PDB file of C-alpha atoms in Angstrom:
ATOM      1  CA  TRP F 551      15.193  22.189  31.617  1.00 43.00           C
ATOM      2  CA  LYS F 552      16.739  25.451  31.681  1.00 46.00           C
ATOM      3  CA  ILE F 553      20.037  26.537  33.206  1.00 46.00           C
ATOM      4  CA  SER F 554      19.465  29.829  35.007  1.00 53.00           C
ATOM      5  CA  PHE F 555      22.247  32.170  35.046  1.00 52.00           C
ATOM      6  CA  LYS F 556      22.835  34.240  38.091  1.00 51.00           C
ATOM      7  CA  THR F 557      21.544  37.797  38.081  1.00 52.00           C
ATOM      8  CA  GLU F 558      23.291  40.710  39.159  1.00 57.00           C
ATOM      9  CA  PRO F 559      22.065  40.513  42.963  1.00 57.00           C
ATOM     10  CA  GLU F 560      22.813  36.964  43.014  1.00 57.00           C
ATOM     11  CA  LEU F 561      26.251  37.890  41.746  1.00 54.00           C
ATOM     12  CA  LEU F 562      26.569  40.501  44.457  1.00 57.00           C
ATOM     13  CA  PHE F 563      25.544  38.050  47.098  1.00 58.00           C
ATOM     14  CA  LEU F 564      28.168  35.716  45.894  1.00 54.00           C
ATOM     15  CA  LYS F 565      30.894  38.521  46.247  1.00 58.00           C
ATOM     16  CA  SER F 566      29.790  39.180  49.628  1.00 61.00           C
ATOM     17  CA  GLN F 567      30.393  35.456  50.643  1.00 63.00           C
ATOM     18  CA  SER F 568      33.248  34.227  52.123  1.00 75.00           C
ATOM     19  CA  PRO F 569      35.952  32.333  49.857  1.00 75.00           C
ATOM     20  CA  SER F 570      34.846  28.979  51.386  1.00 81.00           C
ATOM     21  CA  GLU F 571      30.997  29.988  50.912  1.00 81.00           C
ATOM     22  CA  THR F 572      31.937  30.816  47.169  1.00 79.00           C
ATOM     23  CA  LEU F 573      33.754  27.929  46.607  1.00 84.00           C
ATOM     24  CA  LEU F 574      30.851  25.809  47.988  1.00 86.00           C
ATOM     25  CA  SER F 575      28.257  27.970  45.592  1.00 82.00           C
ATOM     26  CA  ILE F 576      30.807  27.450  42.720  1.00 86.00           C
ATOM     27  CA  ARG F 577      30.594  23.712  43.285  1.00 90.00           C
ATOM     28  CA  LEU F 578      26.811  23.639  43.562  1.00 90.00           C
ATOM     29  CA  LEU F 579      26.425  25.641  40.548  1.00 90.00           C
ATOM     30  CA  ASP F 580      28.854  23.240  38.947  1.00 92.00           C
ATOM     31  CA  PHE F 581      26.781  20.123  40.213  1.00 94.00           C
ATOM     32  CA  LYS F 582      23.661  21.593  39.249  1.00 94.00           C
ATOM     33  CA  THR F 583      25.041  22.080  35.713  1.00 94.00           C
ATOM     34  CA  SER F 584      26.209  18.607  35.660  1.00 95.00           C
ATOM     35  CA  LEU F 585      22.765  17.516  36.898  1.00 96.00           C
ATOM     36  CA  LEU F 586      21.130  19.008  34.119  1.00 95.00           C
ATOM     37  CA  GLU F 587      23.256  18.149  31.530  1.00 96.00           C
ATOM     38  CA  THR F 588      23.053  14.451  32.736  1.00 96.00           C
ATOM     39  CA  ILE F 589      19.164  14.813  32.936  1.00 97.00           C
ATOM     40  CA  GLU F 590      19.047  16.265  29.259  1.00 97.00           C
ATOM     41  CA  GLU F 591      21.361  13.245  28.406  1.00 97.00           C
ATOM     42  CA  LEU F 592      18.974  10.764  29.929  1.00 97.00           C
ATOM     43  CA  ARG F 593      16.113  12.254  28.362  1.00 97.00           C
ATOM     44  CA  ILE F 594      17.578  12.263  24.911  1.00 97.00           C
ATOM     45  CA  ARG F 595      18.855   8.602  25.340  1.00 97.00           C
ATOM     46  CA  ARG F 596      15.250   7.805  26.360  1.00 97.00           C
ATOM     47  CA  GLU F 597      13.434   9.282  23.420  1.00 97.00           C
ATOM     48  CA  THR F 598      16.232   7.733  21.141  1.00 97.00           C
ATOM     49  CA  GLU F 599      15.427   4.417  22.816  1.00 97.00           C
ATOM     50  CA  ILE F 600      11.530   4.684  22.239  1.00 97.00           C
ATOM     51  CA  ASN F 601      12.052   5.547  18.691  1.00 97.00           C
ATOM     52  CA  TYR F 602      14.663   2.517  18.055  1.00 97.00           C
ATOM     53  CA  GLU F 603      11.779   0.382  19.806  1.00 97.00           C
ATOM     54  CA  ASP F 604       9.014   1.911  17.744  1.00 97.00           C
ATOM     55  CA  GLN F 605      11.196   1.183  14.405  1.00 97.00           C
ATOM     56  CA  LEU F 606      12.325  -2.291  15.553  1.00 97.00           C
ATOM     57  CA  SER F 607       8.422  -2.931  16.178  1.00 97.00           C
ATOM     58  CA  LYS F 608       7.610  -1.728  12.598  1.00 98.00           C
ATOM     59  CA  ILE F 609      10.488  -4.034  11.019  1.00 98.00           C
ATOM     60  CA  VAL F 610       9.358  -7.168  13.028  1.00 98.00           C
ATOM     61  CA  VAL F 611       5.756  -6.415  11.718  1.00 98.00           C
ATOM     62  CA  GLU F 612       6.922  -6.079   8.227  1.00 98.00           C
ATOM     63  CA  LYS F 613       8.975  -8.913   8.473  1.00 98.00           C
ATOM     64  CA  GLN F 614       6.280 -11.083   9.656  1.00 98.00           C
ATOM     65  CA  GLU F 615       4.087  -9.900   6.659  1.00 97.00           C
ATOM     66  CA  LEU F 616       6.976 -10.583   4.320  1.00 97.00           C
ATOM     67  CA  GLU F 617       7.158 -14.092   5.479  1.00 97.00           C
ATOM     68  CA  TRP F 618       3.267 -14.456   5.078  1.00 98.00           C
ATOM     69  CA  GLN F 619       3.321 -13.164   1.570  1.00 97.00           C
ATOM     70  CA  LYS F 620       6.422 -15.459   0.829  1.00 96.00           C
ATOM     71  CA  GLU F 621       4.424 -18.477   2.312  1.00 97.00           C
ATOM     72  CA  THR F 622       1.376 -17.347   0.101  1.00 97.00           C
ATOM     73  CA  LEU F 623       3.630 -17.158  -3.118  1.00 96.00           C
ATOM     74  CA  GLN F 624       5.218 -20.246  -2.495  1.00 96.00           C
ATOM     75  CA  HIS F 625       1.900 -22.032  -1.915  1.00 97.00           C
ATOM     76  CA  GLN F 626       0.503 -20.526  -5.224  1.00 96.00           C
ATOM     77  CA  THR F 627       3.728 -21.270  -7.103  1.00 96.00           C
ATOM     78  CA  ASP F 628       3.450 -25.154  -5.680  1.00 96.00           C
ATOM     79  CA  THR F 629      -0.176 -25.142  -6.782  1.00 96.00           C
ATOM     80  CA  LEU F 630       0.466 -23.934 -10.300  1.00 96.00           C
ATOM     81  CA  GLN F 631       3.430 -26.194 -11.036  1.00 96.00           C
ATOM     82  CA  GLN F 632       0.893 -29.360 -10.028  1.00 97.00           C
ATOM     83  CA  GLN F 633      -1.664 -27.836 -12.236  1.00 97.00           C
ATOM     84  CA  THR F 634       0.969 -27.381 -15.080  1.00 96.00           C
ATOM     85  CA  LYS F 635       2.437 -30.980 -14.252  1.00 96.00           C
ATOM     86  CA  GLU F 636      -1.450 -32.299 -14.502  1.00 96.00           C
ATOM     87  CA  ALA F 637      -2.204 -30.310 -17.549  1.00 95.00           C
ATOM     88  CA  MET F 638       1.023 -31.746 -19.521  1.00 96.00           C
ATOM     89  CA  ALA F 639      -0.055 -35.323 -18.449  1.00 94.00           C
ATOM     90  CA  ALA F 640      -3.490 -34.783 -19.977  1.00 94.00           C
ATOM     91  CA  PHE F 641      -2.220 -33.295 -23.154  1.00 93.00           C
ATOM     92  CA  LYS F 642       0.281 -36.177 -23.467  1.00 91.00           C
ATOM     93  CA  LYS F 643      -2.704 -38.576 -23.236  1.00 91.00           C
ATOM     94  CA  GLN F 644      -4.850 -36.558 -25.690  1.00 90.00           C
ATOM     95  CA  VAL F 645      -1.991 -36.385 -28.142  1.00 86.00           C
ATOM     96  CA  ALA F 646      -1.442 -40.015 -27.785  1.00 83.00           C
ATOM     97  CA  LYS F 647      -4.988 -40.844 -28.488  1.00 83.00           C
ATOM     98  CA  GLN F 648      -4.845 -38.736 -31.425  1.00 83.00           C
ATOM     99  CA  MET F 649      -1.733 -40.178 -32.881  1.00 80.00           C
ATOM    100  CA  LEU F 650      -3.121 -43.859 -32.133  1.00 76.00           C
ATOM    101  CA  PRO F 651      -5.508 -43.922 -35.118  1.00 75.00           C
ATOM    102  CA  GLY F 652      -3.171 -42.350 -37.232  1.00 73.00           C
ATOM    103  CA  LYS F 653      -0.495 -44.821 -36.473  1.00 75.00           C
ATOM    104  CA  TYR F 654      -3.033 -47.682 -37.328  1.00 78.00           C
ATOM    105  CA  GLN F 655      -4.138 -46.022 -40.451  1.00 82.00           C
ATOM    106  CA  LEU F 656      -0.285 -45.697 -41.447  1.00 83.00           C
ATOM    107  CA  ALA F 657       0.313 -49.247 -40.766  1.00 84.00           C
ATOM    108  CA  VAL F 658      -2.734 -50.345 -42.876  1.00 85.00           C
ATOM    109  CA  GLU F 659      -1.541 -48.105 -45.644  1.00 89.00           C
ATOM    110  CA  ILE F 660       2.003 -49.570 -45.427  1.00 91.00           C
ATOM    111  CA  LYS F 661       0.527 -53.110 -45.311  1.00 91.00           C
ATOM    112  CA  GLU F 662      -1.765 -52.172 -48.533  1.00 91.00           C
ATOM    113  CA  LYS F 663       1.191 -51.124 -50.626  1.00 93.00           C
ATOM    114  CA  GLU F 664       3.203 -53.905 -49.789  1.00 92.00           C
ATOM    115  CA  ILE F 665       0.384 -56.324 -50.520  1.00 92.00           C
ATOM    116  CA  ASN F 666      -0.076 -54.519 -53.816  1.00 91.00           C
ATOM    117  CA  GLY F 667       3.662 -54.654 -54.150  1.00 91.00           C
ATOM    118  CA  LEU F 668       3.671 -58.325 -53.657  1.00 92.00           C
ATOM    119  CA  LYS F 669       0.539 -58.774 -56.086  1.00 90.00           C
ATOM    120  CA  GLU F 670       2.511 -56.819 -58.957  1.00 91.00           C
ATOM    121  CA  THR F 671       5.741 -59.141 -58.083  1.00 91.00           C
ATOM    122  CA  LEU F 672       3.273 -62.063 -58.275  1.00 89.00           C
ATOM    123  CA  LYS F 673       1.846 -61.031 -61.581  1.00 87.00           C
ATOM    124  CA  GLU F 674       5.192 -60.356 -63.133  1.00 88.00           C
ATOM    125  CA  LEU F 675       6.469 -63.671 -62.059  1.00 87.00           C
ATOM    126  CA  GLN F 676       3.378 -65.565 -63.689  1.00 86.00           C
ATOM    127  CA  VAL F 677       3.809 -63.572 -66.475  1.00 84.00           C
ATOM    128  CA  ASN F 678       7.509 -64.459 -66.984  1.00 83.00           C
ATOM    129  CA  TYR F 679       6.755 -67.987 -65.945  1.00 78.00           C
ATOM    130  CA  TYR F 680       3.988 -68.391 -68.810  1.00 78.00           C
ATOM    131  CA  PHE F 681       6.293 -66.763 -71.231  1.00 77.00           C
ATOM    132  CA  HIS F 682       9.520 -68.589 -70.942  1.00 67.00           C
TER     133      HIS F 682
END
């Protein structure tokens, strides 16, 4: 939209008009100028609104994608935590199984030492009994 300026013949025409006609022409020119300014402001506003709507749409799509990624990562985290929990339980069972024979063997060794100790004590008591 362009505001046209009056050419020289138009200005001469305005000078040839009566004062009321000139005032009317000036008012008409002022109205046209205001109308053109308003139209330009509306065009700028419309473009701005369209740009805002486009940006808002992009933000909404990006937000949805981020929410999906978050849900996916949360699911993966939950799965990994469950797998870790199961792996730890299996590991504890395996360690307990491996320690069980060791516990029995240790108990047997302790009992054997106790038995040997008692035998030695018995021998000493018998020796002391026979020699006293």
